[in-house]
Amino acid sequence: MAAVEKARANLASFAAGGFFLLASTVWCLVAGKDLNFDFINYHLYGPHLLLEGRFDRDYFGGGLAGYLNPLVHIPLYMMVRAGWHSLAIAGVLTLVHSFNLLLAWKICDRLLPASQLSRRWYLFCSVLLAFLSPIFLAELGSSFAEALTSIPVLAGLLLLLDEYSKDDWDGRQFAVAGLLLGLATGLKLANGLFAVGAALALLPLGGRKKGLALCAFALVLGVLAGGLLTHGYWSFLLWR
């Protein structure tokens, strides 16, 4: 009986995943080609500046934003340079951006009580709300970095939620969560707010959790390591 119920739950999850992936693809096609100002101004120029080493030839070629970390836009730049069709580029970006919805499903699954009636419908409606977010719809399949860098943010949050309910916390989980938040911060500095929020969320627990200080230290260390990995070299180039 338990095996049948588990099979039904897996089938429902796969069906929901297929629905949201299809909905994301259809929306991307309906929205049309992404020709926003940032894409033309610096989303393509930033990787060009980095990969072609044009620091000694260009001065504010993409304006002030042209000196933001271009690492997150390199895959887009490479696809454009390779001559990919715009539908293929948008399709790849949409597939990657859709991981946000999978993580939203996982996070809601952790938050909803196991005894919740019509639990799968609650999960479906929760992810539907995430999908219908105006910001997500506006950036789905586009060149904007938010829908991409939010993936490690949500993955880090998921790891922290897994640990939150345990009596004995694992510092390694906090280190990995911090690393993910740090990677997101290095790719887009505004994500640092989520890293700060994750650290501050530990304060109300006080001494009620074993190893709290060690886990908090691991979280902060992971954030610093992740930020260094994705922004360290770019910071060095800007400083030089």
PDB file of N, CA and C in Angstrom, residues 30-133:
ATOM      1  N   VAL A  30       5.208  32.849 -26.506  1.00  0.00           N
ATOM      2  CA  VAL A  30       4.197  33.905 -26.650  1.00  0.00           C
ATOM      3  C   VAL A  30       4.803  35.282 -26.379  1.00  0.00           C
ATOM      4  N   ALA A  31       5.699  35.358 -25.397  1.00  0.00           N
ATOM      5  CA  ALA A  31       6.301  36.650 -25.027  1.00  0.00           C
ATOM      6  C   ALA A  31       7.164  37.218 -26.147  1.00  0.00           C
ATOM      7  N   GLY A  32       7.742  36.347 -26.982  1.00  0.00           N
ATOM      8  CA  GLY A  32       8.528  36.828 -28.109  1.00  0.00           C
ATOM      9  C   GLY A  32       9.992  37.037 -27.770  1.00  0.00           C
ATOM     10  N   LYS A  33      10.741  37.521 -28.765  1.00  0.00           N
ATOM     11  CA  LYS A  33      12.191  37.682 -28.636  1.00  0.00           C
ATOM     12  C   LYS A  33      12.536  38.725 -27.580  1.00  0.00           C
ATOM     13  N   ASP A  34      13.591  38.420 -26.815  1.00  0.00           N
ATOM     14  CA  ASP A  34      14.036  39.320 -25.751  1.00  0.00           C
ATOM     15  C   ASP A  34      15.000  40.356 -26.333  1.00  0.00           C
ATOM     16  N   LEU A  35      14.565  41.589 -26.418  1.00  0.00           N
ATOM     17  CA  LEU A  35      15.408  42.680 -26.921  1.00  0.00           C
ATOM     18  C   LEU A  35      15.401  43.834 -25.926  1.00  0.00           C
ATOM     19  N   ASN A  36      15.510  43.503 -24.645  1.00  0.00           N
ATOM     20  CA  ASN A  36      15.490  44.556 -23.634  1.00  0.00           C
ATOM     21  C   ASN A  36      16.755  45.409 -23.715  1.00  0.00           C
ATOM     22  N   PHE A  37      16.716  46.573 -23.131  1.00  0.00           N
ATOM     23  CA  PHE A  37      17.820  47.533 -23.200  1.00  0.00           C
ATOM     24  C   PHE A  37      19.099  46.963 -22.587  1.00  0.00           C
ATOM     25  N   ASP A  38      18.959  46.272 -21.439  1.00  0.00           N
ATOM     26  CA  ASP A  38      20.142  45.737 -20.766  1.00  0.00           C
ATOM     27  C   ASP A  38      20.841  44.682 -21.611  1.00  0.00           C
ATOM     28  N   PHE A  39      20.054  43.878 -22.320  1.00  0.00           N
ATOM     29  CA  PHE A  39      20.619  42.849 -23.203  1.00  0.00           C
ATOM     30  C   PHE A  39      21.495  43.489 -24.277  1.00  0.00           C
ATOM     31  N   ILE A  40      20.988  44.528 -24.895  1.00  0.00           N
ATOM     32  CA  ILE A  40      21.725  45.186 -25.965  1.00  0.00           C
ATOM     33  C   ILE A  40      22.878  46.018 -25.409  1.00  0.00           C
ATOM     34  N   ASN A  41      22.687  46.580 -24.220  1.00  0.00           N
ATOM     35  CA  ASN A  41      23.662  47.518 -23.679  1.00  0.00           C
ATOM     36  C   ASN A  41      24.850  46.828 -23.008  1.00  0.00           C
ATOM     37  N   TYR A  42      24.582  45.887 -22.062  1.00  0.00           N
ATOM     38  CA  TYR A  42      25.732  45.320 -21.349  1.00  0.00           C
ATOM     39  C   TYR A  42      25.680  43.812 -21.100  1.00  0.00           C
ATOM     40  N   HIS A  43      24.549  43.164 -21.287  1.00  0.00           N
ATOM     41  CA  HIS A  43      24.515  41.716 -21.091  1.00  0.00           C
ATOM     42  C   HIS A  43      25.440  41.002 -22.083  1.00  0.00           C
ATOM     43  N   LEU A  44      25.537  41.528 -23.278  1.00  0.00           N
ATOM     44  CA  LEU A  44      26.455  40.972 -24.274  1.00  0.00           C
ATOM     45  C   LEU A  44      27.839  41.614 -24.187  1.00  0.00           C
ATOM     46  N   TYR A  45      27.868  42.895 -23.829  1.00  0.00           N
ATOM     47  CA  TYR A  45      29.160  43.589 -23.801  1.00  0.00           C
ATOM     48  C   TYR A  45      30.048  43.105 -22.661  1.00  0.00           C
ATOM     49  N   GLY A  46      29.482  42.836 -21.477  1.00  0.00           N
ATOM     50  CA  GLY A  46      30.284  42.429 -20.324  1.00  0.00           C
ATOM     51  C   GLY A  46      31.150  41.209 -20.607  1.00  0.00           C
ATOM     52  N   PRO A  47      30.575  40.093 -21.113  1.00  0.00           N
ATOM     53  CA  PRO A  47      31.416  38.942 -21.457  1.00  0.00           C
ATOM     54  C   PRO A  47      32.440  39.262 -22.548  1.00  0.00           C
ATOM     55  N   HIS A  48      32.073  40.130 -23.484  1.00  0.00           N
ATOM     56  CA  HIS A  48      33.007  40.543 -24.530  1.00  0.00           C
ATOM     57  C   HIS A  48      34.203  41.263 -23.919  1.00  0.00           C
ATOM     58  N   LEU A  49      33.927  42.131 -22.954  1.00  0.00           N
ATOM     59  CA  LEU A  49      34.990  42.857 -22.261  1.00  0.00           C
ATOM     60  C   LEU A  49      35.932  41.897 -21.547  1.00  0.00           C
ATOM     61  N   LEU A  50      35.348  40.865 -20.903  1.00  0.00           N
ATOM     62  CA  LEU A  50      36.151  39.907 -20.141  1.00  0.00           C
ATOM     63  C   LEU A  50      36.917  38.957 -21.049  1.00  0.00           C
ATOM     64  N   LEU A  51      36.222  38.317 -21.970  1.00  0.00           N
ATOM     65  CA  LEU A  51      36.833  37.266 -22.773  1.00  0.00           C
ATOM     66  C   LEU A  51      37.796  37.807 -23.819  1.00  0.00           C
ATOM     67  N   GLU A  52      37.534  39.003 -24.316  1.00  0.00           N
ATOM     68  CA  GLU A  52      38.414  39.601 -25.316  1.00  0.00           C
ATOM     69  C   GLU A  52      39.482  40.494 -24.696  1.00  0.00           C
ATOM     70  N   GLY A  53      39.416  40.671 -23.368  1.00  0.00           N
ATOM     71  CA  GLY A  53      40.430  41.465 -22.685  1.00  0.00           C
ATOM     72  C   GLY A  53      40.521  42.892 -23.178  1.00  0.00           C
ATOM     73  N   ARG A  54      39.393  43.583 -23.173  1.00  0.00           N
ATOM     74  CA  ARG A  54      39.354  44.919 -23.771  1.00  0.00           C
ATOM     75  C   ARG A  54      39.479  46.046 -22.736  1.00  0.00           C
ATOM     76  N   PHE A  55      39.980  45.732 -21.560  1.00  0.00           N
ATOM     77  CA  PHE A  55      40.092  46.749 -20.516  1.00  0.00           C
ATOM     78  C   PHE A  55      41.003  47.903 -20.932  1.00  0.00           C
ATOM     79  N   ASP A  56      42.008  47.596 -21.750  1.00  0.00           N
ATOM     80  CA  ASP A  56      42.947  48.643 -22.152  1.00  0.00           C
ATOM     81  C   ASP A  56      42.500  49.397 -23.395  1.00  0.00           C
ATOM     82  N   ARG A  57      41.345  49.015 -23.970  1.00  0.00           N
ATOM     83  CA  ARG A  57      40.870  49.676 -25.183  1.00  0.00           C
ATOM     84  C   ARG A  57      39.519  50.362 -25.008  1.00  0.00           C
ATOM     85  N   ASP A  58      38.666  49.814 -24.136  1.00  0.00           N
ATOM     86  CA  ASP A  58      37.320  50.365 -23.939  1.00  0.00           C
ATOM     87  C   ASP A  58      37.253  51.136 -22.633  1.00  0.00           C
ATOM     88  N   TYR A  59      36.509  52.218 -22.669  1.00  0.00           N
ATOM     89  CA  TYR A  59      36.279  52.995 -21.449  1.00  0.00           C
ATOM     90  C   TYR A  59      34.785  53.223 -21.311  1.00  0.00           C
ATOM     91  N   PHE A  60      34.166  52.560 -20.344  1.00  0.00           N
ATOM     92  CA  PHE A  60      32.716  52.626 -20.120  1.00  0.00           C
ATOM     93  C   PHE A  60      31.957  52.266 -21.404  1.00  0.00           C
ATOM     94  N   GLY A  61      32.421  51.185 -22.054  1.00  0.00           N
ATOM     95  CA  GLY A  61      31.781  50.765 -23.307  1.00  0.00           C
ATOM     96  C   GLY A  61      30.313  50.402 -23.133  1.00  0.00           C
ATOM     97  N   GLY A  62      29.960  49.863 -21.985  1.00  0.00           N
ATOM     98  CA  GLY A  62      28.566  49.523 -21.707  1.00  0.00           C
ATOM     99  C   GLY A  62      27.990  50.365 -20.591  1.00  0.00           C
ATOM    100  N   GLY A  63      28.604  51.536 -20.359  1.00  0.00           N
ATOM    101  CA  GLY A  63      28.173  52.374 -19.251  1.00  0.00           C
ATOM    102  C   GLY A  63      28.649  51.796 -17.923  1.00  0.00           C
ATOM    103  N   LEU A  64      28.147  52.343 -16.847  1.00  0.00           N
ATOM    104  CA  LEU A  64      28.546  51.876 -15.514  1.00  0.00           C
ATOM    105  C   LEU A  64      28.221  50.396 -15.325  1.00  0.00           C
ATOM    106  N   ALA A  65      27.052  49.967 -15.837  1.00  0.00           N
ATOM    107  CA  ALA A  65      26.641  48.564 -15.687  1.00  0.00           C
ATOM    108  C   ALA A  65      27.559  47.616 -16.445  1.00  0.00           C
ATOM    109  N   GLY A  66      28.328  48.129 -17.393  1.00  0.00           N
ATOM    110  CA  GLY A  66      29.249  47.290 -18.137  1.00  0.00           C
ATOM    111  C   GLY A  66      30.365  46.714 -17.287  1.00  0.00           C
ATOM    112  N   TYR A  67      30.543  47.249 -16.079  1.00  0.00           N
ATOM    113  CA  TYR A  67      31.576  46.757 -15.178  1.00  0.00           C
ATOM    114  C   TYR A  67      31.017  45.854 -14.084  1.00  0.00           C
ATOM    115  N   LEU A  68      29.729  45.466 -14.213  1.00  0.00           N
ATOM    116  CA  LEU A  68      29.189  44.435 -13.327  1.00  0.00           C
ATOM    117  C   LEU A  68      29.756  43.077 -13.732  1.00  0.00           C
ATOM    118  N   ASN A  69      29.813  42.149 -12.792  1.00  0.00           N
ATOM    119  CA  ASN A  69      30.371  40.830 -13.062  1.00  0.00           C
ATOM    120  C   ASN A  69      29.653  40.170 -14.248  1.00  0.00           C
ATOM    121  N   PRO A  70      30.368  39.920 -15.360  1.00  0.00           N
ATOM    122  CA  PRO A  70      29.705  39.369 -16.556  1.00  0.00           C
ATOM    123  C   PRO A  70      29.647  37.840 -16.571  1.00  0.00           C
ATOM    124  N   LEU A  71      30.149  37.192 -15.528  1.00  0.00           N
ATOM    125  CA  LEU A  71      30.262  35.735 -15.541  1.00  0.00           C
ATOM    126  C   LEU A  71      28.925  35.058 -15.819  1.00  0.00           C
ATOM    127  N   VAL A  72      27.852  35.598 -15.258  1.00  0.00           N
ATOM    128  CA  VAL A  72      26.540  34.976 -15.403  1.00  0.00           C
ATOM    129  C   VAL A  72      26.025  35.064 -16.836  1.00  0.00           C
ATOM    130  N   HIS A  73      26.547  36.012 -17.625  1.00  0.00           N
ATOM    131  CA  HIS A  73      26.070  36.197 -18.996  1.00  0.00           C
ATOM    132  C   HIS A  73      26.946  35.503 -20.039  1.00  0.00           C
ATOM    133  N   ILE A  74      28.021  34.839 -19.602  1.00  0.00           N
ATOM    134  CA  ILE A  74      28.913  34.200 -20.569  1.00  0.00           C
ATOM    135  C   ILE A  74      28.217  33.108 -21.390  1.00  0.00           C
ATOM    136  N   PRO A  75      27.393  32.206 -20.780  1.00  0.00           N
ATOM    137  CA  PRO A  75      26.713  31.204 -21.615  1.00  0.00           C
ATOM    138  C   PRO A  75      25.846  31.846 -22.709  1.00  0.00           C
ATOM    139  N   LEU A  76      25.121  32.906 -22.374  1.00  0.00           N
ATOM    140  CA  LEU A  76      24.305  33.608 -23.371  1.00  0.00           C
ATOM    141  C   LEU A  76      25.199  34.164 -24.465  1.00  0.00           C
ATOM    142  N   TYR A  77      26.292  34.807 -24.081  1.00  0.00           N
ATOM    143  CA  TYR A  77      27.215  35.398 -25.038  1.00  0.00           C
ATOM    144  C   TYR A  77      27.773  34.340 -25.987  1.00  0.00           C
ATOM    145  N   MET A  78      28.130  33.182 -25.451  1.00  0.00           N
ATOM    146  CA  MET A  78      28.695  32.115 -26.273  1.00  0.00           C
ATOM    147  C   MET A  78      27.670  31.568 -27.258  1.00  0.00           C
ATOM    148  N   MET A  79      26.408  31.460 -26.820  1.00  0.00           N
ATOM    149  CA  MET A  79      25.368  30.983 -27.728  1.00  0.00           C
ATOM    150  C   MET A  79      25.119  31.980 -28.851  1.00  0.00           C
ATOM    151  N   VAL A  80      25.130  33.265 -28.520  1.00  0.00           N
ATOM    152  CA  VAL A  80      24.939  34.296 -29.549  1.00  0.00           C
ATOM    153  C   VAL A  80      26.107  34.292 -30.525  1.00  0.00           C
ATOM    154  N   ARG A  81      27.335  34.225 -29.989  1.00  0.00           N
ATOM    155  CA  ARG A  81      28.521  34.223 -30.849  1.00  0.00           C
ATOM    156  C   ARG A  81      28.557  32.983 -31.760  1.00  0.00           C
ATOM    157  N   ALA A  82      28.004  31.861 -31.261  1.00  0.00           N
ATOM    158  CA  ALA A  82      27.987  30.627 -32.057  1.00  0.00           C
ATOM    159  C   ALA A  82      26.896  30.650 -33.123  1.00  0.00           C
ATOM    160  N   GLY A  83      26.066  31.677 -33.115  1.00  0.00           N
ATOM    161  CA  GLY A  83      25.030  31.810 -34.137  1.00  0.00           C
ATOM    162  C   GLY A  83      23.787  30.983 -33.891  1.00  0.00           C
ATOM    163  N   TRP A  84      23.525  30.637 -32.619  1.00  0.00           N
ATOM    164  CA  TRP A  84      22.315  29.875 -32.317  1.00  0.00           C
ATOM    165  C   TRP A  84      21.073  30.688 -32.670  1.00  0.00           C
ATOM    166  N   HIS A  85      20.040  29.982 -33.080  1.00  0.00           N
ATOM    167  CA  HIS A  85      18.747  30.631 -33.338  1.00  0.00           C
ATOM    168  C   HIS A  85      18.187  31.161 -32.022  1.00  0.00           C
ATOM    169  N   SER A  86      17.485  32.272 -32.090  1.00  0.00           N
ATOM    170  CA  SER A  86      16.950  32.886 -30.871  1.00  0.00           C
ATOM    171  C   SER A  86      16.007  31.951 -30.124  1.00  0.00           C
ATOM    172  N   LEU A  87      15.272  31.094 -30.854  1.00  0.00           N
ATOM    173  CA  LEU A  87      14.367  30.146 -30.194  1.00  0.00           C
ATOM    174  C   LEU A  87      15.156  29.101 -29.403  1.00  0.00           C
ATOM    175  N   ALA A  88      16.293  28.679 -29.958  1.00  0.00           N
ATOM    176  CA  ALA A  88      17.130  27.702 -29.250  1.00  0.00           C
ATOM    177  C   ALA A  88      17.722  28.320 -27.984  1.00  0.00           C
ATOM    178  N   ILE A  89      18.183  29.562 -28.084  1.00  0.00           N
ATOM    179  CA  ILE A  89      18.742  30.248 -26.918  1.00  0.00           C
ATOM    180  C   ILE A  89      17.677  30.422 -25.844  1.00  0.00           C
ATOM    181  N   ALA A  90      16.501  30.894 -26.257  1.00  0.00           N
ATOM    182  CA  ALA A  90      15.413  31.087 -25.297  1.00  0.00           C
ATOM    183  C   ALA A  90      14.981  29.760 -24.686  1.00  0.00           C
ATOM    184  N   GLY A  91      15.014  28.687 -25.484  1.00  0.00           N
ATOM    185  CA  GLY A  91      14.634  27.374 -24.974  1.00  0.00           C
ATOM    186  C   GLY A  91      15.580  26.886 -23.892  1.00  0.00           C
ATOM    187  N   VAL A  92      16.880  27.068 -24.113  1.00  0.00           N
ATOM    188  CA  VAL A  92      17.877  26.657 -23.113  1.00  0.00           C
ATOM    189  C   VAL A  92      17.702  27.465 -21.831  1.00  0.00           C
ATOM    190  N   LEU A  93      17.550  28.787 -21.976  1.00  0.00           N
ATOM    191  CA  LEU A  93      17.379  29.647 -20.804  1.00  0.00           C
ATOM    192  C   LEU A  93      16.100  29.308 -20.048  1.00  0.00           C
ATOM    193  N   THR A  94      15.027  29.017 -20.783  1.00  0.00           N
ATOM    194  CA  THR A  94      13.757  28.660 -20.144  1.00  0.00           C
ATOM    195  C   THR A  94      13.885  27.365 -19.357  1.00  0.00           C
ATOM    196  N   LEU A  95      14.579  26.387 -19.936  1.00  0.00           N
ATOM    197  CA  LEU A  95      14.773  25.111 -19.246  1.00  0.00           C
ATOM    198  C   LEU A  95      15.532  25.323 -17.940  1.00  0.00           C
ATOM    199  N   VAL A  96      16.589  26.129 -17.986  1.00  0.00           N
ATOM    200  CA  VAL A  96      17.378  26.388 -16.777  1.00  0.00           C
ATOM    201  C   VAL A  96      16.563  27.176 -15.764  1.00  0.00           C
ATOM    202  N   HIS A  97      15.855  28.218 -16.221  1.00  0.00           N
ATOM    203  CA  HIS A  97      15.058  29.047 -15.313  1.00  0.00           C
ATOM    204  C   HIS A  97      13.954  28.235 -14.640  1.00  0.00           C
ATOM    205  N   SER A  98      13.485  27.174 -15.310  1.00  0.00           N
ATOM    206  CA  SER A  98      12.399  26.364 -14.758  1.00  0.00           C
ATOM    207  C   SER A  98      12.820  25.601 -13.507  1.00  0.00           C
ATOM    208  N   PHE A  99      14.120  25.478 -13.259  1.00  0.00           N
ATOM    209  CA  PHE A  99      14.579  24.838 -12.032  1.00  0.00           C
ATOM    210  C   PHE A  99      14.098  25.609 -10.794  1.00  0.00           C
ATOM    211  N   ASN A 100      13.807  26.898 -10.958  1.00  0.00           N
ATOM    212  CA  ASN A 100      13.228  27.671  -9.859  1.00  0.00           C
ATOM    213  C   ASN A 100      11.923  27.054  -9.387  1.00  0.00           C
ATOM    214  N   LEU A 101      11.121  26.576 -10.330  1.00  0.00           N
ATOM    215  CA  LEU A 101       9.821  26.006  -9.989  1.00  0.00           C
ATOM    216  C   LEU A 101       9.980  24.665  -9.283  1.00  0.00           C
ATOM    217  N   LEU A 102      10.970  23.884  -9.709  1.00  0.00           N
ATOM    218  CA  LEU A 102      11.246  22.616  -9.032  1.00  0.00           C
ATOM    219  C   LEU A 102      11.654  22.866  -7.587  1.00  0.00           C
ATOM    220  N   LEU A 103      12.519  23.857  -7.382  1.00  0.00           N
ATOM    221  CA  LEU A 103      12.961  24.179  -6.030  1.00  0.00           C
ATOM    222  C   LEU A 103      11.815  24.751  -5.201  1.00  0.00           C
ATOM    223  N   ALA A 104      10.931  25.521  -5.844  1.00  0.00           N
ATOM    224  CA  ALA A 104       9.756  26.036  -5.136  1.00  0.00           C
ATOM    225  C   ALA A 104       8.871  24.882  -4.668  1.00  0.00           C
ATOM    226  N   TRP A 105       8.733  23.852  -5.505  1.00  0.00           N
ATOM    227  CA  TRP A 105       7.962  22.656  -5.135  1.00  0.00           C
ATOM    228  C   TRP A 105       8.585  21.970  -3.923  1.00  0.00           C
ATOM    229  N   LYS A 106       9.914  21.813  -3.971  1.00  0.00           N
ATOM    230  CA  LYS A 106      10.619  21.150  -2.869  1.00  0.00           C
ATOM    231  C   LYS A 106      10.496  21.950  -1.567  1.00  0.00           C
ATOM    232  N   ILE A 107      10.612  23.272  -1.671  1.00  0.00           N
ATOM    233  CA  ILE A 107      10.518  24.115  -0.481  1.00  0.00           C
ATOM    234  C   ILE A 107       9.113  24.051   0.118  1.00  0.00           C
ATOM    235  N   CYS A 108       8.104  24.140  -0.729  1.00  0.00           N
ATOM    236  CA  CYS A 108       6.720  24.041  -0.242  1.00  0.00           C
ATOM    237  C   CYS A 108       6.455  22.664   0.364  1.00  0.00           C
ATOM    238  N   ASP A 109       7.078  21.631  -0.202  1.00  0.00           N
ATOM    239  CA  ASP A 109       6.918  20.272   0.325  1.00  0.00           C
ATOM    240  C   ASP A 109       7.469  20.172   1.743  1.00  0.00           C
ATOM    241  N   ARG A 110       8.554  20.935   2.017  1.00  0.00           N
ATOM    242  CA  ARG A 110       9.123  20.940   3.369  1.00  0.00           C
ATOM    243  C   ARG A 110       8.243  21.725   4.345  1.00  0.00           C
ATOM    244  N   LEU A 111       7.564  22.735   3.863  1.00  0.00           N
ATOM    245  CA  LEU A 111       6.812  23.629   4.735  1.00  0.00           C
ATOM    246  C   LEU A 111       5.412  23.119   5.053  1.00  0.00           C
ATOM    247  N   LEU A 112       4.804  22.388   4.128  1.00  0.00           N
ATOM    248  CA  LEU A 112       3.450  21.883   4.363  1.00  0.00           C
ATOM    249  C   LEU A 112       3.472  20.669   5.288  1.00  0.00           C
ATOM    250  N   PRO A 113       2.592  20.584   6.262  1.00  0.00           N
ATOM    251  CA  PRO A 113       2.523  19.410   7.136  1.00  0.00           C
ATOM    252  C   PRO A 113       2.192  18.150   6.337  1.00  0.00           C
ATOM    253  N   ALA A 114       2.757  17.033   6.752  1.00  0.00           N
ATOM    254  CA  ALA A 114       2.512  15.766   6.050  1.00  0.00           C
ATOM    255  C   ALA A 114       1.040  15.370   6.121  1.00  0.00           C
ATOM    256  N   SER A 115       0.329  15.847   7.161  1.00  0.00           N
ATOM    257  CA  SER A 115      -1.077  15.489   7.351  1.00  0.00           C
ATOM    258  C   SER A 115      -2.036  16.425   6.615  1.00  0.00           C
ATOM    259  N   GLN A 116      -1.494  17.388   5.871  1.00  0.00           N
ATOM    260  CA  GLN A 116      -2.330  18.367   5.171  1.00  0.00           C
ATOM    261  C   GLN A 116      -3.252  17.670   4.169  1.00  0.00           C
ATOM    262  N   LEU A 117      -4.559  17.937   4.280  1.00  0.00           N
ATOM    263  CA  LEU A 117      -5.510  17.367   3.337  1.00  0.00           C
ATOM    264  C   LEU A 117      -5.302  17.986   1.959  1.00  0.00           C
ATOM    265  N   SER A 118      -5.520  17.168   0.923  1.00  0.00           N
ATOM    266  CA  SER A 118      -5.330  17.630  -0.468  1.00  0.00           C
ATOM    267  C   SER A 118      -3.955  18.275  -0.629  1.00  0.00           C
ATOM    268  N   ARG A 119      -2.966  17.604  -0.060  1.00  0.00           N
ATOM    269  CA  ARG A 119      -1.613  18.185   0.018  1.00  0.00           C
ATOM    270  C   ARG A 119      -1.030  18.478  -1.360  1.00  0.00           C
ATOM    271  N   ARG A 120      -1.219  17.577  -2.326  1.00  0.00           N
ATOM    272  CA  ARG A 120      -0.630  17.765  -3.646  1.00  0.00           C
ATOM    273  C   ARG A 120      -1.238  18.962  -4.366  1.00  0.00           C
ATOM    274  N   TRP A 121      -2.516  19.233  -4.088  1.00  0.00           N
ATOM    275  CA  TRP A 121      -3.144  20.407  -4.698  1.00  0.00           C
ATOM    276  C   TRP A 121      -2.586  21.694  -4.095  1.00  0.00           C
ATOM    277  N   TYR A 122      -2.309  21.659  -2.809  1.00  0.00           N
ATOM    278  CA  TYR A 122      -1.675  22.823  -2.174  1.00  0.00           C
ATOM    279  C   TYR A 122      -0.292  23.074  -2.780  1.00  0.00           C
ATOM    280  N   LEU A 123       0.454  21.992  -2.980  1.00  0.00           N
ATOM    281  CA  LEU A 123       1.778  22.122  -3.586  1.00  0.00           C
ATOM    282  C   LEU A 123       1.674  22.701  -4.998  1.00  0.00           C
ATOM    283  N   PHE A 124       0.732  22.170  -5.764  1.00  0.00           N
ATOM    284  CA  PHE A 124       0.548  22.637  -7.134  1.00  0.00           C
ATOM    285  C   PHE A 124       0.185  24.123  -7.167  1.00  0.00           C
ATOM    286  N   CYS A 125      -0.737  24.524  -6.313  1.00  0.00           N
ATOM    287  CA  CYS A 125      -1.161  25.930  -6.286  1.00  0.00           C
ATOM    288  C   CYS A 125      -0.033  26.847  -5.805  1.00  0.00           C
ATOM    289  N   SER A 126       0.802  26.360  -4.889  1.00  0.00           N
ATOM    290  CA  SER A 126       1.926  27.149  -4.405  1.00  0.00           C
ATOM    291  C   SER A 126       2.917  27.430  -5.532  1.00  0.00           C
ATOM    292  N   VAL A 127       3.226  26.391  -6.300  1.00  0.00           N
ATOM    293  CA  VAL A 127       4.163  26.566  -7.416  1.00  0.00           C
ATOM    294  C   VAL A 127       3.515  27.389  -8.531  1.00  0.00           C
ATOM    295  N   LEU A 128       2.220  27.250  -8.698  1.00  0.00           N
ATOM    296  CA  LEU A 128       1.521  28.055  -9.694  1.00  0.00           C
ATOM    297  C   LEU A 128       1.639  29.544  -9.364  1.00  0.00           C
ATOM    298  N   LEU A 129       1.523  29.872  -8.093  1.00  0.00           N
ATOM    299  CA  LEU A 129       1.705  31.269  -7.673  1.00  0.00           C
ATOM    300  C   LEU A 129       3.129  31.740  -7.966  1.00  0.00           C
ATOM    301  N   ALA A 130       4.107  30.859  -7.724  1.00  0.00           N
ATOM    302  CA  ALA A 130       5.493  31.215  -8.034  1.00  0.00           C
ATOM    303  C   ALA A 130       5.676  31.432  -9.530  1.00  0.00           C
ATOM    304  N   PHE A 131       5.058  30.567 -10.327  1.00  0.00           N
ATOM    305  CA  PHE A 131       5.156  30.687 -11.780  1.00  0.00           C
ATOM    306  C   PHE A 131       4.517  31.981 -12.279  1.00  0.00           C
ATOM    307  N   LEU A 132       3.404  32.369 -11.682  1.00  0.00           N
ATOM    308  CA  LEU A 132       2.665  33.550 -12.128  1.00  0.00           C
ATOM    309  C   LEU A 132       3.240  34.859 -11.582  1.00  0.00           C
ATOM    310  N   SER A 133       4.325  34.784 -10.830  1.00  0.00           N
ATOM    311  CA  SER A 133       4.965  36.007 -10.352  1.00  0.00           C
ATOM    312  C   SER A 133       5.340  36.878 -11.546  1.00  0.00           C
TER     313      SER A 133
END
